[in-house]
Every structure is written in structure tokens, then in C-alpha cells.
XYZ file of N, CA and C in Angstrom:
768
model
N 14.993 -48.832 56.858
C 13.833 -47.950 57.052
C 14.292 -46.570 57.509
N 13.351 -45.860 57.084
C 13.627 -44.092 57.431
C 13.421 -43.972 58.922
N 13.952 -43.235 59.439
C 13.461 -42.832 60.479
C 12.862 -41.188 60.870
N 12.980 -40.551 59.783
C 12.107 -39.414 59.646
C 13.342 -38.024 59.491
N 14.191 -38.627 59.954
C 15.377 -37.606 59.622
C 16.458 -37.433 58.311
N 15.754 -38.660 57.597
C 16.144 -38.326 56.137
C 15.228 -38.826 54.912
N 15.356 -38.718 54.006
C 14.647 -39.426 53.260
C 14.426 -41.163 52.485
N 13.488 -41.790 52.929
C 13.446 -43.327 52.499
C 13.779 -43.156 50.980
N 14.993 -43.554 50.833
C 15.757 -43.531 49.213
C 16.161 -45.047 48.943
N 16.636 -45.741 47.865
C 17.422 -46.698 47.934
C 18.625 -46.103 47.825
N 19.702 -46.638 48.178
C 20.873 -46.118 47.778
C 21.364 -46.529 46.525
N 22.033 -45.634 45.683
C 22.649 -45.837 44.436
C 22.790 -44.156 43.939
N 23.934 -44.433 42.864
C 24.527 -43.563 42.053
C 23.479 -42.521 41.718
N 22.596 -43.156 40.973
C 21.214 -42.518 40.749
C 20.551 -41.125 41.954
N 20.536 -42.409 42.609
C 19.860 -41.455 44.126
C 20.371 -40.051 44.332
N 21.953 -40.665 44.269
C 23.243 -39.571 44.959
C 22.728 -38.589 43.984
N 22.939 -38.602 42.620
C 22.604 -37.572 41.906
C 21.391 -36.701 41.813
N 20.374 -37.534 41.732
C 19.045 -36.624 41.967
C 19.120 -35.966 43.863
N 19.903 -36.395 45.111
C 19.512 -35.535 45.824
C 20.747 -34.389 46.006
N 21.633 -34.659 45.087
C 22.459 -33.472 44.844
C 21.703 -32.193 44.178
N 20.883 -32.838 43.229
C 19.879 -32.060 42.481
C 18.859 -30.848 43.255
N 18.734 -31.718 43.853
C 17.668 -31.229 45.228
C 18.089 -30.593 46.302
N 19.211 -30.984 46.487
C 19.947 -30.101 47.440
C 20.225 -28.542 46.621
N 20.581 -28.749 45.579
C 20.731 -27.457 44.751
C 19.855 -26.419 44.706
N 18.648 -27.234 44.268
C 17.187 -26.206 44.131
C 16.995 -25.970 45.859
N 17.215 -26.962 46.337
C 16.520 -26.133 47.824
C 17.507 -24.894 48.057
N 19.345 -24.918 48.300
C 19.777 -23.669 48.393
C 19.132 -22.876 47.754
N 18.822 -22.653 46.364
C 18.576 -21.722 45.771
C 17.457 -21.289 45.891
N 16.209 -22.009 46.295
C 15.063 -21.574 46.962
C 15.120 -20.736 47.850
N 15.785 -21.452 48.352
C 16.495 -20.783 50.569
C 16.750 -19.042 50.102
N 17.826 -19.361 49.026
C 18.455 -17.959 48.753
C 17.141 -16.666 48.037
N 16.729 -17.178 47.327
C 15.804 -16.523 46.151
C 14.786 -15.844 47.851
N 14.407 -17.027 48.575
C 13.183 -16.687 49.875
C 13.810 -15.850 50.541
N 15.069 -15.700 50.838
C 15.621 -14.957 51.893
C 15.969 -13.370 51.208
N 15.805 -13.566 49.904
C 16.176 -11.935 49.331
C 14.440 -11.696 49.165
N 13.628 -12.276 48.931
C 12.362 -11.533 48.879
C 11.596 -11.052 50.254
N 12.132 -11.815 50.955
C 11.577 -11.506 52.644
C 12.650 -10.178 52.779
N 13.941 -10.203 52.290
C 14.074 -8.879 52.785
C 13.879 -7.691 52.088
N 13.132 -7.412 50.908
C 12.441 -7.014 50.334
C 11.458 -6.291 51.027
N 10.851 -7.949 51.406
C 9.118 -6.936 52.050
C 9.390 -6.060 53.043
N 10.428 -7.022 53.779
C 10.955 -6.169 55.253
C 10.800 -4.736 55.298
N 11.852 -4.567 53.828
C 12.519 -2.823 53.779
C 10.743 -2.178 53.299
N 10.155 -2.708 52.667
C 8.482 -2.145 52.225
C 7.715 -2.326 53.369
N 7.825 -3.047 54.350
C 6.913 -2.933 55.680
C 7.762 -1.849 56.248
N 8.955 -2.003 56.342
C 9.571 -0.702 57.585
C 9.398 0.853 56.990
N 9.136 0.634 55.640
C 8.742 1.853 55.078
C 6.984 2.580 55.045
N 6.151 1.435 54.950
C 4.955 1.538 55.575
C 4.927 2.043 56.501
N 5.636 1.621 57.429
C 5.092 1.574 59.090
C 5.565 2.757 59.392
N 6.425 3.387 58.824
C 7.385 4.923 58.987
C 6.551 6.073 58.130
N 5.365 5.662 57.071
C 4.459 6.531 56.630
C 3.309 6.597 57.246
N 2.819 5.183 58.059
C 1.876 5.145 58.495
C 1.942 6.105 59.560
N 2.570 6.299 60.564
C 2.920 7.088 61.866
C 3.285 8.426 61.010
N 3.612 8.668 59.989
C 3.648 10.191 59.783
C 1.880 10.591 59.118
N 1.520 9.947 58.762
C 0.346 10.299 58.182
C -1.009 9.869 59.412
N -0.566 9.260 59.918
C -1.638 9.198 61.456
C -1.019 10.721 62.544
N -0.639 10.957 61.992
C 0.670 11.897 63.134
C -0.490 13.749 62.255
N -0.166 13.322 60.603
C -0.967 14.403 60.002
C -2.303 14.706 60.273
N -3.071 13.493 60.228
C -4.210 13.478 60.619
C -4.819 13.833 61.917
N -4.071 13.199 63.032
C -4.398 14.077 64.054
C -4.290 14.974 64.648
N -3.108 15.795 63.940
C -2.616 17.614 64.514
C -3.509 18.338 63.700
N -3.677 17.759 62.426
C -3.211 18.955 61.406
C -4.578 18.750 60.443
N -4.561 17.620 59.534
C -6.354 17.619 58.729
C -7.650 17.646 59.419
N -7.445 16.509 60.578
C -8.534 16.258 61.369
C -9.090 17.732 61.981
N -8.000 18.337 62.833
C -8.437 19.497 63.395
C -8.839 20.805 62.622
N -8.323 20.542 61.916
C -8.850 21.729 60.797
C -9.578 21.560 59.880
N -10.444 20.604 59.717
C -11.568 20.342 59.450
C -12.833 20.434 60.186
N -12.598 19.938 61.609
C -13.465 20.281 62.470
C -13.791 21.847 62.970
N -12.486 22.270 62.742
C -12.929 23.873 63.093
C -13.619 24.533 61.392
N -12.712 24.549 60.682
C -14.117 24.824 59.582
C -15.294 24.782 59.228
N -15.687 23.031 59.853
C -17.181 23.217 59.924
C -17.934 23.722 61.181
N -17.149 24.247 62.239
C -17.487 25.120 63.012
C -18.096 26.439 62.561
N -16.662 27.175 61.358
C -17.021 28.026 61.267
C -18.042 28.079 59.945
N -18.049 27.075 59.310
C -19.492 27.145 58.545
C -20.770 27.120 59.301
N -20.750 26.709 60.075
C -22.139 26.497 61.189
C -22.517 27.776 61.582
N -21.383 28.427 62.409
C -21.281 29.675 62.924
C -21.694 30.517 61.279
N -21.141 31.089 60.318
C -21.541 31.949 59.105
C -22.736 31.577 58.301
N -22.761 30.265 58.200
C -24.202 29.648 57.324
C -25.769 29.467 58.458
N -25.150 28.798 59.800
C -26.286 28.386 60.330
C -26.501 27.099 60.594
N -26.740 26.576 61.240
C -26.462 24.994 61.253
C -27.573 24.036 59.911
N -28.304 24.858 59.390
C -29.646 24.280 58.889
C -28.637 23.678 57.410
N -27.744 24.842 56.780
C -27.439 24.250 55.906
C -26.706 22.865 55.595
N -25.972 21.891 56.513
C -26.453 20.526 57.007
C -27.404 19.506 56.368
N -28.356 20.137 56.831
C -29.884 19.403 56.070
C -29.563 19.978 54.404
N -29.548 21.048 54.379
C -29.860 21.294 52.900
C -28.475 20.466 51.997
N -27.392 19.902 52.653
C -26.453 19.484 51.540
C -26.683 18.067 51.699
N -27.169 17.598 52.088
C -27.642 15.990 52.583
C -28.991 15.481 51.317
N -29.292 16.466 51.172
C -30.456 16.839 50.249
C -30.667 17.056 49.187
N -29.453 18.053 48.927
C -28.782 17.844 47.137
C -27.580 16.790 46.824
N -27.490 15.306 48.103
C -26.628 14.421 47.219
C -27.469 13.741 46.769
N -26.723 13.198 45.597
C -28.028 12.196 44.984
C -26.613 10.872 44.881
N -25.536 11.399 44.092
C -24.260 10.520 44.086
C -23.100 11.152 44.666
N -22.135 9.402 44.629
C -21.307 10.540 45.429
C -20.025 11.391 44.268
N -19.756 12.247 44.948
C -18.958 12.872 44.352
C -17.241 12.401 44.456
N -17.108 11.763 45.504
C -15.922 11.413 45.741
C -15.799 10.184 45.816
N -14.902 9.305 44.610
C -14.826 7.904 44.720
C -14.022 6.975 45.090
N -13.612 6.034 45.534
C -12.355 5.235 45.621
C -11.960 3.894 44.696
N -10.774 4.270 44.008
C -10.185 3.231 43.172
C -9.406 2.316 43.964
N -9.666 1.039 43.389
C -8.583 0.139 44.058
C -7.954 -0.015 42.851
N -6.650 -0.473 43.183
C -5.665 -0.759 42.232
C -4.588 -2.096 43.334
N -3.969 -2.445 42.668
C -2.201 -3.271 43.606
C -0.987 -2.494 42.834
N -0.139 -3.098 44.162
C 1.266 -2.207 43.847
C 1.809 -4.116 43.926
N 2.759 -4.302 43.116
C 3.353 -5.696 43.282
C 4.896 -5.407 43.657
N 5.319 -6.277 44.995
C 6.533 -5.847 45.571
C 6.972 -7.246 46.146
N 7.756 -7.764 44.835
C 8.893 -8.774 45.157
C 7.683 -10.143 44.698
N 6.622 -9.903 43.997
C 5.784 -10.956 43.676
C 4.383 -10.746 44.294
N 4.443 -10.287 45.449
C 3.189 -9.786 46.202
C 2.047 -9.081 45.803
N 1.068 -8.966 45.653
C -0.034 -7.973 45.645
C -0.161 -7.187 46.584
N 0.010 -6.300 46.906
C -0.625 -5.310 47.807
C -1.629 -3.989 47.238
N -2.865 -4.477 47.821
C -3.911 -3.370 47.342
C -3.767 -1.777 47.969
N -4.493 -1.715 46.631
C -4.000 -0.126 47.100
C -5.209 0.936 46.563
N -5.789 1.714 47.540
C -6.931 2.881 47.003
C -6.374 4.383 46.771
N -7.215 5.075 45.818
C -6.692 6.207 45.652
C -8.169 6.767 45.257
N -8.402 8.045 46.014
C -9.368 9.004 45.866
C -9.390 9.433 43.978
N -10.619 9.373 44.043
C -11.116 10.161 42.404
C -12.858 10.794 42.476
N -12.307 11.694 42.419
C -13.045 12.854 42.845
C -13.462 13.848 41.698
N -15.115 13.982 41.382
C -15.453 14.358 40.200
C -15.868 15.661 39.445
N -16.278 15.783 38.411
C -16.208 17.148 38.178
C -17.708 17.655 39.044
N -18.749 17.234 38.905
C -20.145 17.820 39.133
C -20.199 17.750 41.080
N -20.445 19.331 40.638
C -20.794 19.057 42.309
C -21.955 19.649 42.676
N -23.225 19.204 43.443
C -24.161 19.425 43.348
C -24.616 20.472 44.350
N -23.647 20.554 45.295
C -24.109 21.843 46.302
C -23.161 22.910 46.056
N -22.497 22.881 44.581
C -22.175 24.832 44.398
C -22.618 25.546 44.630
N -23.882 25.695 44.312
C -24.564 26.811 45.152
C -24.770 26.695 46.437
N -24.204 26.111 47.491
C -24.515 26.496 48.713
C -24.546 27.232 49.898
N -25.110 27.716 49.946
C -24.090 29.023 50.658
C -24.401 30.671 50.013
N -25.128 30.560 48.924
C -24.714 31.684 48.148
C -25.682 32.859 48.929
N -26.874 32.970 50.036
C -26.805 33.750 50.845
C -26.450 34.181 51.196
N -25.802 33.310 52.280
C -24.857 33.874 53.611
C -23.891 32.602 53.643
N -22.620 32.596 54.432
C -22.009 32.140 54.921
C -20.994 30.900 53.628
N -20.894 31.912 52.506
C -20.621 30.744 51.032
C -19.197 30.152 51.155
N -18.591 31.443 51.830
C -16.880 31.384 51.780
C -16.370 30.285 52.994
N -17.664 30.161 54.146
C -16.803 29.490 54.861
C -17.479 27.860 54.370
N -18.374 28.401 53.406
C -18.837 26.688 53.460
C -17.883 25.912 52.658
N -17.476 26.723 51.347
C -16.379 26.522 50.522
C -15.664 26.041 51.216
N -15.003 26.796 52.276
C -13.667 26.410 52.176
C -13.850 25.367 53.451
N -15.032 24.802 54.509
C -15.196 23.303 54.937
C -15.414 22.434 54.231
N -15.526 22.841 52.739
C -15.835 21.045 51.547
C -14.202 21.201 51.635
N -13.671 21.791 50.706
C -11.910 21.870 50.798
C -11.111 21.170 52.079
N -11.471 21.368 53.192
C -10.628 20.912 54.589
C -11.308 19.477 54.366
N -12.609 19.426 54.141
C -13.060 17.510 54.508
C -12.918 17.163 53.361
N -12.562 17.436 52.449
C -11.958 16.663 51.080
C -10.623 16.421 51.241
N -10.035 17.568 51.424
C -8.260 16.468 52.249
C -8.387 15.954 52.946
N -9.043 16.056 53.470
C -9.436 15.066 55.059
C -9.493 13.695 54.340
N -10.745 13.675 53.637
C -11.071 12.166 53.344
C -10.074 11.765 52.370
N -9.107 12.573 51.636
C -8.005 12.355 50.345
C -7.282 11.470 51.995
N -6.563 12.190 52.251
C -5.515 11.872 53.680
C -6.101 9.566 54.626
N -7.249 10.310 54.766
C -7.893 9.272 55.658
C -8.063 7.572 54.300
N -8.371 7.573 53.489
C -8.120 7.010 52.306
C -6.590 5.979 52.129
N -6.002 7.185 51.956
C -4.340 6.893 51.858
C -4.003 6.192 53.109
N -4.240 6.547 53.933
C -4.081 5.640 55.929
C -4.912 4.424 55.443
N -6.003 4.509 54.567
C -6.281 3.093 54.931
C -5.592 2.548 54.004
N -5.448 2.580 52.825
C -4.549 1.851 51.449
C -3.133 1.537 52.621
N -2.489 2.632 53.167
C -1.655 2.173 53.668
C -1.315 0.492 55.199
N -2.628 1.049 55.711
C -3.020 -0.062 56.914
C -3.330 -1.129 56.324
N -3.876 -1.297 54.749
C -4.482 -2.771 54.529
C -3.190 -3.094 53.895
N -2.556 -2.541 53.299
C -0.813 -2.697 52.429
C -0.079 -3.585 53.625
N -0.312 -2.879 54.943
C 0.674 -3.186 56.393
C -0.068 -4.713 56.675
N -1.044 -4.841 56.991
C -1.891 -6.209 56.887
C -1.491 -7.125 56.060
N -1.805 -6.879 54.854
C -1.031 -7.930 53.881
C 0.393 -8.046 53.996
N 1.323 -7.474 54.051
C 2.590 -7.535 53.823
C 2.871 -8.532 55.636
N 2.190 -8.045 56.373
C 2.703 -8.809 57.737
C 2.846 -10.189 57.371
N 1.325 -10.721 56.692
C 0.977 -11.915 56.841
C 1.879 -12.735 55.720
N 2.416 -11.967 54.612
C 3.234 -12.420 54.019
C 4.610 -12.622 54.469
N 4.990 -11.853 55.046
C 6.239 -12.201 55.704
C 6.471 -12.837 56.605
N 5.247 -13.208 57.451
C 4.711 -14.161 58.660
C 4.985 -15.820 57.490
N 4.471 -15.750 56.793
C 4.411 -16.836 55.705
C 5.923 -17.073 55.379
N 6.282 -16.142 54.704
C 7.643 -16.499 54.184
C 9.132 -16.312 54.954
N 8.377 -16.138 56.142
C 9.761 -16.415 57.261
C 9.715 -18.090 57.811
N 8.457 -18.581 57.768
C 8.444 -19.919 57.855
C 8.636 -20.971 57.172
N 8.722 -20.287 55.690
C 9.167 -21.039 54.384
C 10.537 -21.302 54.287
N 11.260 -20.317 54.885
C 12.393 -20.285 54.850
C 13.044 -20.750 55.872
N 12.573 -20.916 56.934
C 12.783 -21.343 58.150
C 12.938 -22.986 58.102
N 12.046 -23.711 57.154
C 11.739 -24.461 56.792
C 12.813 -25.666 56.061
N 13.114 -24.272 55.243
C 13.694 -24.643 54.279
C 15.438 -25.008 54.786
N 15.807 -24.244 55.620
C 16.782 -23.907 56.418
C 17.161 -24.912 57.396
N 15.961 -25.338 58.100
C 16.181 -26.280 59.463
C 15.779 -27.291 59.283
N 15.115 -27.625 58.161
C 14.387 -29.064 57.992
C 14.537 -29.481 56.487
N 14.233 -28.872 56.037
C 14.646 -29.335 53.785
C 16.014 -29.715 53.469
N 16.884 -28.870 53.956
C 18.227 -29.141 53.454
C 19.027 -30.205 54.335
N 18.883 -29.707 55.873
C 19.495 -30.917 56.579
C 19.062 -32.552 56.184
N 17.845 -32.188 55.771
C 17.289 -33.789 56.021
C 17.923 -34.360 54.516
N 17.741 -33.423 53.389
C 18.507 -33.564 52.176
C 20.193 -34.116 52.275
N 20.517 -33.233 53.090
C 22.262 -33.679 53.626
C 22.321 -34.659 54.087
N 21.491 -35.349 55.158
C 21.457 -36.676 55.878
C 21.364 -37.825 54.975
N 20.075 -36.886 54.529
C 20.009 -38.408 53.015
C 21.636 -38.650 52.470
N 21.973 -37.602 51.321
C 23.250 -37.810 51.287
C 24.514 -38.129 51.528
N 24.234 -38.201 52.932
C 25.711 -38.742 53.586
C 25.205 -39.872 53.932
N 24.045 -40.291 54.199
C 23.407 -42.185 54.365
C 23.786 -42.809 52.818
N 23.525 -41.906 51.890
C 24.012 -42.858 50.481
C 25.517 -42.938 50.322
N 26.175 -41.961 50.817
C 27.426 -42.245 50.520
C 28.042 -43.059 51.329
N 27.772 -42.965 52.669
C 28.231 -44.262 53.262
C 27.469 -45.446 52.458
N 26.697 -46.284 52.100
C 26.493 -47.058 51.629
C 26.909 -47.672 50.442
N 26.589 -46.616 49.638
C 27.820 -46.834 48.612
C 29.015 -46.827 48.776
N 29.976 -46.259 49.970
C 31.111 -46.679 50.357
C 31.553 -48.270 50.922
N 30.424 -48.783 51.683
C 30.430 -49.313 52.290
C 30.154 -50.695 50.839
N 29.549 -50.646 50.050
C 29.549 -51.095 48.646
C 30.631 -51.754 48.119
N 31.324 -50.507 48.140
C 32.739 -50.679 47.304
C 33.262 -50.908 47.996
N 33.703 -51.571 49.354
C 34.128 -52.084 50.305
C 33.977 -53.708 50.316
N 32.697 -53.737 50.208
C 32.467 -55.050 49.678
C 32.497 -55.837 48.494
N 32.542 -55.147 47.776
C 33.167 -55.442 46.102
C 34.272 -55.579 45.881
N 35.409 -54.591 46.684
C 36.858 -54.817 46.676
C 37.262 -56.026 47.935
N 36.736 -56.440 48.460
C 36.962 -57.659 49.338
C 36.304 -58.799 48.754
N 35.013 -58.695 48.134
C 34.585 -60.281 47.167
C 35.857 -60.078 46.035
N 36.492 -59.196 45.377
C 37.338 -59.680 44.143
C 38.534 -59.799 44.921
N 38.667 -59.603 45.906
C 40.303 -60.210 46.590
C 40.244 -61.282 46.881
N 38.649 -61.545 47.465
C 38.556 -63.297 47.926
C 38.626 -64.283 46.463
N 38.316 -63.598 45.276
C 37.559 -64.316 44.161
C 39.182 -64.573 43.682
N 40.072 -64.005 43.252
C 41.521 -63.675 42.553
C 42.188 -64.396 44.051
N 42.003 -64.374 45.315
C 42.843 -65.465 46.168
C 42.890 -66.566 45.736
N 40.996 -67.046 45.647
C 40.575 -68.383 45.355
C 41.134 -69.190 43.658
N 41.161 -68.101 42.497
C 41.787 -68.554 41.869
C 43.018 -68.622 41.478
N 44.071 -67.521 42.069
C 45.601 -68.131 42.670
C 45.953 -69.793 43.079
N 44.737 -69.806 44.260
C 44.900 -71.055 44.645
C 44.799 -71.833 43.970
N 43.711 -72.277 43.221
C 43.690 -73.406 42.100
C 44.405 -73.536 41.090
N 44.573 -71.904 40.493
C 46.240 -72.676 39.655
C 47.463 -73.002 40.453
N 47.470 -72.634 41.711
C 49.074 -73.136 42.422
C 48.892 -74.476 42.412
N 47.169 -75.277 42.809
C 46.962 -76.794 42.858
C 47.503 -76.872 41.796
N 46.986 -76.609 40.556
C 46.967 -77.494 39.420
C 48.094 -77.173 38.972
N 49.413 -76.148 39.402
C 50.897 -76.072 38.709
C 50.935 -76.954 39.945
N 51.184 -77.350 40.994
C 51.355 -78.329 41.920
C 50.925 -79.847 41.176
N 50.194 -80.015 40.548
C 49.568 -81.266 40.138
C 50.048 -81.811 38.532
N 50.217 -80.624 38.035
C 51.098 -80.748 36.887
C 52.576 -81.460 37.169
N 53.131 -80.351 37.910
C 54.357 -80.853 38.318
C 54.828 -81.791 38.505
N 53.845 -82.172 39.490
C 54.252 -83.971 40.017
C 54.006 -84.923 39.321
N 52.280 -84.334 37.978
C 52.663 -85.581 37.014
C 53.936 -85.491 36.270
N 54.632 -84.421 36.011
C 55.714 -84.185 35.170
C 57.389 -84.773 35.939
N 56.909 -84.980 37.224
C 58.330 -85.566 38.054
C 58.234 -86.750 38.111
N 57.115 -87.625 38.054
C 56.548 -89.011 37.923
C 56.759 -89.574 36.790
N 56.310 -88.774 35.862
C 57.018 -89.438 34.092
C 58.663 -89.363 34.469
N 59.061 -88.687 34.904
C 60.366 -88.750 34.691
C 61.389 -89.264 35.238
N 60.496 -89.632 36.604
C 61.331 -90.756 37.960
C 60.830 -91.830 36.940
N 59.863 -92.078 36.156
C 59.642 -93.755 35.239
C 60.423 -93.905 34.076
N 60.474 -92.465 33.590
C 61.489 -92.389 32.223
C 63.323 -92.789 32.689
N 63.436 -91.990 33.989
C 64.704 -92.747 34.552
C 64.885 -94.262 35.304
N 63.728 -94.653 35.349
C 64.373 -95.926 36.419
C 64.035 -96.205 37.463
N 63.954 -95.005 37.723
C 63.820 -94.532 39.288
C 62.551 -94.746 40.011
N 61.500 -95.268 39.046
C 60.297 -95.543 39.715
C 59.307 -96.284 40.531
N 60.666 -97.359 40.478
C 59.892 -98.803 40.910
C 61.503 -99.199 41.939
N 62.098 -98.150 42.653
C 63.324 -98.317 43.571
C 64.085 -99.183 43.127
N 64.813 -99.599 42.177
C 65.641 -100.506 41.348
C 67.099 -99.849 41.484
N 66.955 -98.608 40.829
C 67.934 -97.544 40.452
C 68.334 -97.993 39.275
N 67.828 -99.079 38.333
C 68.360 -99.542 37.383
C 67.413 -98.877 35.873
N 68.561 -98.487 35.026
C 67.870 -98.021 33.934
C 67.208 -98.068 33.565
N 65.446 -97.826 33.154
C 64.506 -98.306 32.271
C 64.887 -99.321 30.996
N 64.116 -100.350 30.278
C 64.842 -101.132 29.414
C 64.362 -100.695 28.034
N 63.507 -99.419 28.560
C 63.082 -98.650 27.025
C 64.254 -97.655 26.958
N 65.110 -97.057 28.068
C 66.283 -96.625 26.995
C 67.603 -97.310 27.482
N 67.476 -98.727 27.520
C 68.685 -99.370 27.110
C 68.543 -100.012 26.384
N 67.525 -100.614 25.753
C 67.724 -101.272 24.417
C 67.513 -100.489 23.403
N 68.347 -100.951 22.386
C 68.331 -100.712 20.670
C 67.610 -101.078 20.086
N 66.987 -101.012 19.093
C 66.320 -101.082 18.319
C 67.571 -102.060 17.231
N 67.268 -102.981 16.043
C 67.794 -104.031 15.416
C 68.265 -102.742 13.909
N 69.345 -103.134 13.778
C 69.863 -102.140 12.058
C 68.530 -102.622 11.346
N 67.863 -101.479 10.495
C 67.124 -101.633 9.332
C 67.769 -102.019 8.027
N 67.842 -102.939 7.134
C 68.644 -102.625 6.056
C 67.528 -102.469 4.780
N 68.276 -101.416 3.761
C 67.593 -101.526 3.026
C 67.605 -102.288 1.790
């Protein structure tokens, strides 16, 4: 019976071979898992090194200069115009595509701004205050281009964690528990089958003793009938010491 540290196999030739088999595919699993985990690795450490530059952009540099633009649209237009661009959306003008990037087998989703031709508050502004309104759609359109990309990038960082969370345990797996227990198996069959042919070469030593012996009886038994004819053929058989009278007599001349 197994005891959980290898696999319940019978032993035989057979066996040995299929968990050689298996031992094979698991290295090569092991190996194939351990080059795709470091894969993601180098694509998470590269995430995580864009993410902090582009959270880093956003808060010096788009964020703030967006907010002061629509300052100064407020200040040149008036705050009312607000209401009036809320008023001419009907759709939006700025859309988000999803797409995936595939890295090492993975999906990782990914959005990208698409942003259209019709824009419905061109004229806004054309009173007073046009140039600065212009140029606050411009600052909150990189803004939201920028803020977009942070998230494609944060949900990319999400997925990729949980994958590598996954496939460090696969491998881990595979490493501390698949192959050893594979090896154990293997060295339980080979002792057995050693232990086999151990016993096979000791039943044919006992089997080739046993029939040594019976021909030594029976050249032993031969023998002695063959020394017995011949202590009777001499004489010698019945303690006389005197010749047999089958070869001292003659036989009578035949004539023809």
C-alpha cells in the first residue's frame, strides 16, 4: 500500500517505463513553468516601473495643469459656460477600446482612448473667453488620454499578479511534490524489481542444485547397478571368490 509519498503502482518493467515517462514531462513542465513565470516577472517589473512614472505624470504635471486651465477658462469665459457644455453633449466624444496584449500565453487587457471627429461645443466660447476654453478641452483630453493608460496599466498589474501568484504555485508544485513523489515511485520499483531478480537468481540456483543432485543419485545408482553386475559376472558375488560357472564352462564343438 501507498503511503502518500509515492504513487500506488504495481511494480514491473512497464511501470518503470511509463514513470520515467512522467518524470520527463514533469521536468519539462517544471522547465517550460519556470521560463514563463520569468517572463511575466520581467512584464510586471516593467509595469510597475511605468505605473510610478505615469502616476508620478499625472500628479505634477497633467492633473495640475488641467486644473489650472479650467481655472483660467472660468476666470475668461465665466463660470456659466459649464452649464452650456453639459448641454451640447448628446454623445460622447471620447471613447475607450479594449483590446489584450498576450505575454508568454496570458491575456492582459488593455484600453486605449479613441477620440472622434465631431465635436459639439466648437463653438464655445466664441464670445468671450474661446482661447482659454480651447485650450482646457486640450489639457482634460490628455488628462483623460494619460488617466486611461494608468488604468489599462493597473488592470494589466492585477492580472499579471494573480497569474504569477498562480504559476509560482504550479511550479512550486511541481518542484516539491510531482517530481519527488515521481522519483520515490521509481526508486520503490527498482528496488523491487531488484529485489525480483534476486529471487529468481536464488530459485534457479536452488532449481540447478536440486537437479545436480538427482543426477549425482542416479550416476550413484547407476554405478552400483554397474559394480553389482560385475562383482556377479566375476564370482565375487555370493563370497566364494570362485569363478562364475557361466565363464568357466564351454560350450560343446558344433560340427557341421
Amino acid at each position: 500500500m501507498s503511503d502518500g509519498t509515492r504513487i500506488n503502482i504495481f511494480p514491473s518493467r512497464m511501470a518503470q517505463t511509463l514513470m520515467k515517462v512522467r518524470l520527463k514531462s514533469a521536468q519539462k513542465g517544471h522547465s517550460l513553468l519556470k521560463k514563463k513565470a520569468d517572463a511575466l516577472q520581467h512584464k510586471f517589473r516593467r509595469i510597475l516601473k511605468e505605473i510610478v512614472d505615469v502616476r508620478t505624470q499625472v500628479m505634477t504635471t497633467a492633473l495640475p495643469d488641467a486644473l489650472f486651465a479650467l481655472a483660467q477658462a472660468n476666470f475668461a469665459a465665466g463660470a456659466e459656460f459649464g452649464a452650456l457644455v453639459r448641454e451640447n453633449i448628446g454623445t460622447a466624444r471620447m471613447k475607450v477600446k479594449s483590446d489584450t496584449d498576450n505575454i508568454a500565453g496570458v491575456r492582459l487587457p488593455t484600453f486605449e482612448p479613441m477620440v472622434g471627429s465631431a465635436d459639439a461645443n466648437e463653438l464655445t466660447g466664441l464670445g468671450k473667453g474661446g482661447g482659454a476654453i480651447q485650450d482646457c478641452k486640450r489639457q482634460w483630453e490628455q488628462t483623460v488620454k494619460v488617466l486611461i493608460h494608468l488604468g489599462s496599466l493597473q488592470t494589466s498589474f492585477r492580472t499579471l499578479d494573480e497569474v504569477i501568484k498562480s504559476t509560482k504555485r504550479r511550479v512550486n508544485a511541481i518542484e516539491h511534490v510531482i517530481i519527488p513523489k515521481i522519483e520515490r515511485t521509481l526508486e520503490y520499483i527498482k528496488t523491487e524489481l531488484d529485489e525480483n531478480e534476486r529471487e529468481e537468481f536464488f530459485r534457479l540456483k536452488k532449481i540447478q542444485a536440486k537437479k545436480k543432485k538427482m543426477r549425482d543419485e542416479k550416476a550413484a545408482i547407476a554405478e552400483a547397478k554397474g559394480l553389482k553386475l560385475k562383482l556377479e559376472a566375476s564370482g565375487e558375488a555370493d563370497g566364494s571368490g570362485k569363478e562364475s560357472h557361466l565363464v568357466d564352462s564351454k560350450d560343446p564343438d558344433v560340427l557341421f
